[in-house]
Amino acid sequence: AQKITQTQPGMFVQEKEAVTLDCTYDTSDQSYGLFWYKQPSSGEMIFLIYQGSYDEQNATEGRYSLNFQKARKSANLVISASQLGDSAMYFCALSYGNNRLAFGKGNQVVVIP
Amino acid sequence: GAGVSQTPSNKVTEKGKYVELRCDPISGHTALYWYRQSLGQGPEFLIYFQGTGAADDSGLPNDRFFAVRPEGSVSTLKIQRTERGDSAVYLCASSQGWLGEQYFGPGTRLTVT
C-alpha cells in the first residue's frame, strides 16, 4: 500500500524567509509521481509542483523546489522568500496506479510579517 | 479558462436522505477523480473516470456511494441513505489523460445531521 507521512507540527515562518516541509513516502511501485498541493482557508487544492520517480533533477517552479531523495523516499518542499499569501495547509501526494493520489495529513504554515 | 466547478458548494441533509453532488471538469480533460476530505485529513481517493467509464472505483467506501459520467464530461456523485459519517468535503479533480497534474474544484461541503 502507498503511504505518505507528513509529521511536522504547525510552522510559523518569517516573511521573506525560506521554509522546508518534510514528506516521506512508501511505495512498492517503480514508477510513481510526487506532488505538492497548497490548500488555503478557502479550501481549494492548488497544484504547486511535480516530481516523477525517474526524473534525475529536482523539480523547481518559481519559488517552489522539491528536494527529491529517492533512496531515502523523501520529497521535501522548499518555499523560498515566503509571502503572507503562502499561509495555508500544504499536502504531499503520491500518484500510483491510474494516477490516483494518496495524500499525507498536511503541514500547516503561517507566515508572519 | 474556466477551472473545475462543483455544485452545490454546501449541502446540509438529514440522515437517511439521498444527495447528488455535481462536478464540471475542465473542458477537454478526459480523466476525472472524486476525493473525500474529512476534517484535519488529506483527501482520500474515491473513484476515477477515464471518459465515460469508471476505471477505478476501489475507493468508494460502500455500495451507498455511486458515481456516473454519462457523456464523458460532467460527473455526479450519488450518496444513498446518508449517514453522519458521510459528512466531509467532497473534492473533484480533472486531468488531461491519466497522467499529469490534477486540477481540483472548490469542493462541496456535505453535512449530514
PDB file of N, CA, C and O in Angstrom, chain A residues 35 37 39 42-47 50 89 91 95-106, chain B residues 33 35 37 40-43 45 48 55-56 58-59 91 95 98-106:
ATOM      1  N   PHE A  35       3.647  14.895  -5.765  1.00  0.00           N
ATOM      2  CA  PHE A  35       3.032  16.206  -5.964  1.00  0.00           C
ATOM      3  C   PHE A  35       2.992  16.941  -4.628  1.00  0.00           C
ATOM      4  O   PHE A  35       2.902  16.330  -3.564  1.00  0.00           O
ATOM      5  N   TYR A  37       0.545  20.081  -3.077  1.00  0.00           N
ATOM      6  CA  TYR A  37      -0.611  20.948  -3.265  1.00  0.00           C
ATOM      7  C   TYR A  37      -0.709  21.897  -2.077  1.00  0.00           C
ATOM      8  O   TYR A  37      -0.350  21.554  -0.955  1.00  0.00           O
ATOM      9  N   GLN A  39      -3.443  24.233   0.118  1.00  0.00           N
ATOM     10  CA  GLN A  39      -4.864  24.405   0.391  1.00  0.00           C
ATOM     11  C   GLN A  39      -5.046  25.588   1.339  1.00  0.00           C
ATOM     12  O   GLN A  39      -4.894  25.458   2.557  1.00  0.00           O
ATOM     13  N   SER A  42      -9.702  28.930   1.963  1.00  0.00           N
ATOM     14  CA  SER A  42     -10.851  28.846   1.054  1.00  0.00           C
ATOM     15  C   SER A  42     -11.181  27.403   0.681  1.00  0.00           C
ATOM     16  O   SER A  42     -12.280  27.104   0.224  1.00  0.00           O
ATOM     17  N   GLY A  43     -10.218  26.490   0.856  1.00  0.00           N
ATOM     18  CA  GLY A  43     -10.489  25.067   0.666  1.00  0.00           C
ATOM     19  C   GLY A  43     -10.038  24.475  -0.656  1.00  0.00           C
ATOM     20  O   GLY A  43      -9.967  23.258  -0.783  1.00  0.00           O
ATOM     21  N   GLU A  44      -9.754  25.292  -1.630  1.00  0.00           N
ATOM     22  CA  GLU A  44      -9.380  24.738  -2.937  1.00  0.00           C
ATOM     23  C   GLU A  44      -7.958  24.186  -2.903  1.00  0.00           C
ATOM     24  O   GLU A  44      -7.075  24.753  -2.287  1.00  0.00           O
ATOM     25  N   MET A  45      -7.747  23.067  -3.564  1.00  0.00           N
ATOM     26  CA  MET A  45      -6.411  22.455  -3.659  1.00  0.00           C
ATOM     27  C   MET A  45      -5.712  23.038  -4.887  1.00  0.00           C
ATOM     28  O   MET A  45      -6.201  22.921  -5.999  1.00  0.00           O
ATOM     29  N   ILE A  46      -4.558  23.650  -4.652  1.00  0.00           N
ATOM     30  CA  ILE A  46      -3.822  24.321  -5.728  1.00  0.00           C
ATOM     31  C   ILE A  46      -2.535  23.545  -6.009  1.00  0.00           C
ATOM     32  O   ILE A  46      -1.706  23.368  -5.120  1.00  0.00           O
ATOM     33  N   PHE A  47      -2.371  23.083  -7.245  1.00  0.00           N
ATOM     34  CA  PHE A  47      -1.175  22.346  -7.627  1.00  0.00           C
ATOM     35  C   PHE A  47       0.050  23.268  -7.576  1.00  0.00           C
ATOM     36  O   PHE A  47       0.009  24.395  -8.071  1.00  0.00           O
ATOM     37  N   TYR A  50       5.536  19.069  -9.287  1.00  0.00           N
ATOM     38  CA  TYR A  50       5.507  17.633  -9.559  1.00  0.00           C
ATOM     39  C   TYR A  50       6.923  17.104  -9.773  1.00  0.00           C
ATOM     40  O   TYR A  50       7.761  17.775 -10.398  1.00  0.00           O
ATOM     41  N   MET A  89      -2.453  25.231   4.314  1.00  0.00           N
ATOM     42  CA  MET A  89      -2.068  23.832   4.524  1.00  0.00           C
ATOM     43  C   MET A  89      -1.370  23.359   3.259  1.00  0.00           C
ATOM     44  O   MET A  89      -1.787  23.704   2.143  1.00  0.00           O
ATOM     45  N   PHE A  91      -0.051  19.895   1.241  1.00  0.00           N
ATOM     46  CA  PHE A  91      -0.194  18.444   1.180  1.00  0.00           C
ATOM     47  C   PHE A  91       0.782  17.854   0.182  1.00  0.00           C
ATOM     48  O   PHE A  91       0.895  18.322  -0.956  1.00  0.00           O
ATOM     49  N   SER A  95       1.293   9.699  -6.547  1.00  0.00           N
ATOM     50  CA  SER A  95       0.408   9.147  -7.576  1.00  0.00           C
ATOM     51  C   SER A  95       0.843   7.735  -7.913  1.00  0.00           C
ATOM     52  O   SER A  95       2.039   7.441  -7.990  1.00  0.00           O
ATOM     53  N   TYR A  96      -0.113   6.870  -8.099  1.00  0.00           N
ATOM     54  CA  TYR A  96       0.155   5.471  -8.401  1.00  0.00           C
ATOM     55  C   TYR A  96      -1.045   4.907  -9.134  1.00  0.00           C
ATOM     56  O   TYR A  96      -2.098   5.531  -9.192  1.00  0.00           O
ATOM     57  N   GLY A  97      -0.879   3.741  -9.717  1.00  0.00           N
ATOM     58  CA  GLY A  97      -2.000   3.120 -10.407  1.00  0.00           C
ATOM     59  C   GLY A  97      -2.517   4.039 -11.499  1.00  0.00           C
ATOM     60  O   GLY A  97      -1.780   4.548 -12.325  1.00  0.00           O
ATOM     61  N   ASN A  98      -3.799   4.296 -11.507  1.00  0.00           N
ATOM     62  CA  ASN A  98      -4.427   5.165 -12.502  1.00  0.00           C
ATOM     63  C   ASN A  98      -4.290   6.637 -12.129  1.00  0.00           C
ATOM     64  O   ASN A  98      -5.263   7.381 -12.156  1.00  0.00           O
ATOM     65  N   ASN A  99      -3.084   7.015 -11.752  1.00  0.00           N
ATOM     66  CA  ASN A  99      -2.839   8.408 -11.363  1.00  0.00           C
ATOM     67  C   ASN A  99      -3.695   8.827 -10.177  1.00  0.00           C
ATOM     68  O   ASN A  99      -3.928  10.002  -9.948  1.00  0.00           O
ATOM     69  N   ARG A 100      -4.187   7.847  -9.403  1.00  0.00           N
ATOM     70  CA  ARG A 100      -4.890   8.233  -8.187  1.00  0.00           C
ATOM     71  C   ARG A 100      -3.863   8.747  -7.197  1.00  0.00           C
ATOM     72  O   ARG A 100      -2.719   8.319  -7.198  1.00  0.00           O
ATOM     73  N   LEU A 101      -4.288   9.684  -6.378  1.00  0.00           N
ATOM     74  CA  LEU A 101      -3.370  10.320  -5.439  1.00  0.00           C
ATOM     75  C   LEU A 101      -3.622   9.831  -4.024  1.00  0.00           C
ATOM     76  O   LEU A 101      -4.765   9.763  -3.578  1.00  0.00           O
ATOM     77  N   ALA A 102      -2.528   9.539  -3.332  1.00  0.00           N
ATOM     78  CA  ALA A 102      -2.575   9.263  -1.892  1.00  0.00           C
ATOM     79  C   ALA A 102      -1.945  10.460  -1.197  1.00  0.00           C
ATOM     80  O   ALA A 102      -0.793  10.806  -1.485  1.00  0.00           O
ATOM     81  N   PHE A 103      -2.694  11.089  -0.318  1.00  0.00           N
ATOM     82  CA  PHE A 103      -2.257  12.317   0.332  1.00  0.00           C
ATOM     83  C   PHE A 103      -1.772  12.056   1.748  1.00  0.00           C
ATOM     84  O   PHE A 103      -2.258  11.159   2.437  1.00  0.00           O
ATOM     85  N   GLY A 104      -0.832  12.915   2.207  1.00  0.00           N
ATOM     86  CA  GLY A 104      -0.487  12.946   3.612  1.00  0.00           C
ATOM     87  C   GLY A 104      -1.508  13.770   4.378  1.00  0.00           C
ATOM     88  O   GLY A 104      -2.483  14.267   3.807  1.00  0.00           O
ATOM     89  N   LYS A 105      -1.259  13.956   5.675  1.00  0.00           N
ATOM     90  CA  LYS A 105      -2.188  14.703   6.508  1.00  0.00           C
ATOM     91  C   LYS A 105      -1.984  16.208   6.417  1.00  0.00           C
ATOM     92  O   LYS A 105      -2.793  16.975   6.948  1.00  0.00           O
ATOM     93  N   GLY A 106      -0.893  16.627   5.796  1.00  0.00           N
ATOM     94  CA  GLY A 106      -0.683  18.043   5.577  1.00  0.00           C
ATOM     95  C   GLY A 106       0.192  18.718   6.617  1.00  0.00           C
ATOM     96  O   GLY A 106       0.380  18.215   7.726  1.00  0.00           O
TER      97      GLY A 106
ATOM     98  N   TYR B  33     -11.631  12.654 -11.240  1.00  0.00           N
ATOM     99  CA  TYR B  33     -11.431  11.967  -9.964  1.00  0.00           C
ATOM    100  C   TYR B  33     -12.347  12.589  -8.904  1.00  0.00           C
ATOM    101  O   TYR B  33     -12.558  13.804  -8.891  1.00  0.00           O
ATOM    102  N   TYR B  35     -12.592  12.759  -4.648  1.00  0.00           N
ATOM    103  CA  TYR B  35     -11.925  12.528  -3.379  1.00  0.00           C
ATOM    104  C   TYR B  35     -12.839  13.004  -2.255  1.00  0.00           C
ATOM    105  O   TYR B  35     -13.717  13.844  -2.463  1.00  0.00           O
ATOM    106  N   GLN B  37     -12.544  14.573   1.740  1.00  0.00           N
ATOM    107  CA  GLN B  37     -11.623  15.108   2.728  1.00  0.00           C
ATOM    108  C   GLN B  37     -12.363  15.338   4.043  1.00  0.00           C
ATOM    109  O   GLN B  37     -13.235  16.213   4.136  1.00  0.00           O
ATOM    110  N   GLY B  40      -9.278  17.795   9.139  1.00  0.00           N
ATOM    111  CA  GLY B  40      -7.932  17.527   9.631  1.00  0.00           C
ATOM    112  C   GLY B  40      -7.173  16.449   8.886  1.00  0.00           C
ATOM    113  O   GLY B  40      -6.094  16.037   9.317  1.00  0.00           O
ATOM    114  N   GLN B  41      -7.726  15.997   7.767  1.00  0.00           N
ATOM    115  CA  GLN B  41      -7.077  14.931   6.998  1.00  0.00           C
ATOM    116  C   GLN B  41      -6.796  15.396   5.575  1.00  0.00           C
ATOM    117  O   GLN B  41      -7.344  16.396   5.115  1.00  0.00           O
ATOM    118  N   GLY B  42      -5.944  14.646   4.896  1.00  0.00           N
ATOM    119  CA  GLY B  42      -5.776  14.871   3.478  1.00  0.00           C
ATOM    120  C   GLY B  42      -6.903  14.209   2.710  1.00  0.00           C
ATOM    121  O   GLY B  42      -7.613  13.349   3.241  1.00  0.00           O
ATOM    122  N   PRO B  43      -7.087  14.594   1.457  1.00  0.00           N
ATOM    123  CA  PRO B  43      -8.149  13.964   0.653  1.00  0.00           C
ATOM    124  C   PRO B  43      -7.894  12.458   0.477  1.00  0.00           C
ATOM    125  O   PRO B  43      -6.751  12.025   0.402  1.00  0.00           O
ATOM    126  N   PHE B  45      -8.951   9.140  -1.969  1.00  0.00           N
ATOM    127  CA  PHE B  45      -9.472   8.773  -3.284  1.00  0.00           C
ATOM    128  C   PHE B  45     -10.776   7.992  -3.168  1.00  0.00           C
ATOM    129  O   PHE B  45     -10.904   7.095  -2.325  1.00  0.00           O
ATOM    130  N   TYR B  48     -12.299   7.036 -10.030  1.00  0.00           N
ATOM    131  CA  TYR B  48     -11.635   7.656 -11.184  1.00  0.00           C
ATOM    132  C   TYR B  48     -12.368   7.264 -12.460  1.00  0.00           C
ATOM    133  O   TYR B  48     -12.702   6.095 -12.662  1.00  0.00           O
ATOM    134  N   ALA B  55     -12.990   3.778 -14.316  1.00  0.00           N
ATOM    135  CA  ALA B  55     -11.824   2.920 -14.484  1.00  0.00           C
ATOM    136  C   ALA B  55     -11.355   2.325 -13.164  1.00  0.00           C
ATOM    137  O   ALA B  55     -10.692   1.289 -13.134  1.00  0.00           O
ATOM    138  N   ASP B  56     -11.687   3.010 -12.061  1.00  0.00           N
ATOM    139  CA  ASP B  56     -11.226   2.544 -10.752  1.00  0.00           C
ATOM    140  C   ASP B  56     -12.179   3.096  -9.701  1.00  0.00           C
ATOM    141  O   ASP B  56     -12.194   4.295  -9.463  1.00  0.00           O
ATOM    142  N   SER B  58     -12.337   1.652  -6.579  1.00  0.00           N
ATOM    143  CA  SER B  58     -11.920   0.912  -5.384  1.00  0.00           C
ATOM    144  C   SER B  58     -11.949   1.751  -4.111  1.00  0.00           C
ATOM    145  O   SER B  58     -11.890   1.195  -3.011  1.00  0.00           O
ATOM    146  N   GLY B  59     -12.025   3.068  -4.236  1.00  0.00           N
ATOM    147  CA  GLY B  59     -12.042   3.916  -3.057  1.00  0.00           C
ATOM    148  C   GLY B  59     -13.422   4.192  -2.495  1.00  0.00           C
ATOM    149  O   GLY B  59     -13.553   4.754  -1.405  1.00  0.00           O
ATOM    150  N   LEU B  91     -14.286  16.518  -2.987  1.00  0.00           N
ATOM    151  CA  LEU B  91     -13.497  17.232  -3.983  1.00  0.00           C
ATOM    152  C   LEU B  91     -13.494  16.477  -5.302  1.00  0.00           C
ATOM    153  O   LEU B  91     -13.406  15.254  -5.333  1.00  0.00           O
ATOM    154  N   SER B  95      -7.876  15.875 -15.035  1.00  0.00           N
ATOM    155  CA  SER B  95      -6.550  15.978 -15.646  1.00  0.00           C
ATOM    156  C   SER B  95      -6.644  15.591 -17.109  1.00  0.00           C
ATOM    157  O   SER B  95      -7.598  14.930 -17.544  1.00  0.00           O
ATOM    158  N   TRP B  98      -4.566  10.260 -18.298  1.00  0.00           N
ATOM    159  CA  TRP B  98      -4.454   9.616 -16.994  1.00  0.00           C
ATOM    160  C   TRP B  98      -3.112   9.917 -16.318  1.00  0.00           C
ATOM    161  O   TRP B  98      -2.862   9.454 -15.230  1.00  0.00           O
ATOM    162  N   LEU B  99      -2.289  10.737 -16.934  1.00  0.00           N
ATOM    163  CA  LEU B  99      -1.061  11.191 -16.287  1.00  0.00           C
ATOM    164  C   LEU B  99      -1.121  12.699 -16.131  1.00  0.00           C
ATOM    165  O   LEU B  99      -1.911  13.367 -16.767  1.00  0.00           O
ATOM    166  N   GLY B 100      -0.285  13.244 -15.329  1.00  0.00           N
ATOM    167  CA  GLY B 100      -0.238  14.693 -15.207  1.00  0.00           C
ATOM    168  C   GLY B 100      -0.957  15.200 -13.979  1.00  0.00           C
ATOM    169  O   GLY B 100      -1.678  14.472 -13.313  1.00  0.00           O
ATOM    170  N   GLU B 101      -0.734  16.468 -13.736  1.00  0.00           N
ATOM    171  CA  GLU B 101      -1.295  17.048 -12.511  1.00  0.00           C
ATOM    172  C   GLU B 101      -2.804  17.116 -12.586  1.00  0.00           C
ATOM    173  O   GLU B 101      -3.391  17.308 -13.650  1.00  0.00           O
ATOM    174  N   GLN B 102      -3.408  16.943 -11.418  1.00  0.00           N
ATOM    175  CA  GLN B 102      -4.846  17.026 -11.293  1.00  0.00           C
ATOM    176  C   GLN B 102      -5.209  18.421 -10.808  1.00  0.00           C
ATOM    177  O   GLN B 102      -4.602  18.950  -9.878  1.00  0.00           O
ATOM    178  N   TYR B 103      -6.230  18.988 -11.428  1.00  0.00           N
ATOM    179  CA  TYR B 103      -6.734  20.307 -11.046  1.00  0.00           C
ATOM    180  C   TYR B 103      -8.027  20.109 -10.275  1.00  0.00           C
ATOM    181  O   TYR B 103      -8.958  19.477 -10.775  1.00  0.00           O
ATOM    182  N   PHE B 104      -8.064  20.683  -9.079  1.00  0.00           N
ATOM    183  CA  PHE B 104      -9.172  20.450  -8.171  1.00  0.00           C
ATOM    184  C   PHE B 104     -10.209  21.567  -8.239  1.00  0.00           C
ATOM    185  O   PHE B 104      -9.887  22.739  -8.486  1.00  0.00           O
ATOM    186  N   GLY B 105     -11.443  21.182  -7.988  1.00  0.00           N
ATOM    187  CA  GLY B 105     -12.516  22.138  -7.804  1.00  0.00           C
ATOM    188  C   GLY B 105     -12.558  22.624  -6.362  1.00  0.00           C
ATOM    189  O   GLY B 105     -11.784  22.160  -5.527  1.00  0.00           O
ATOM    190  N   PRO B 106     -13.469  23.550  -6.060  1.00  0.00           N
ATOM    191  CA  PRO B 106     -13.546  24.136  -4.720  1.00  0.00           C
ATOM    192  C   PRO B 106     -14.164  23.209  -3.685  1.00  0.00           C
ATOM    193  O   PRO B 106     -14.090  23.485  -2.482  1.00  0.00           O
TER     194      PRO B 106
END
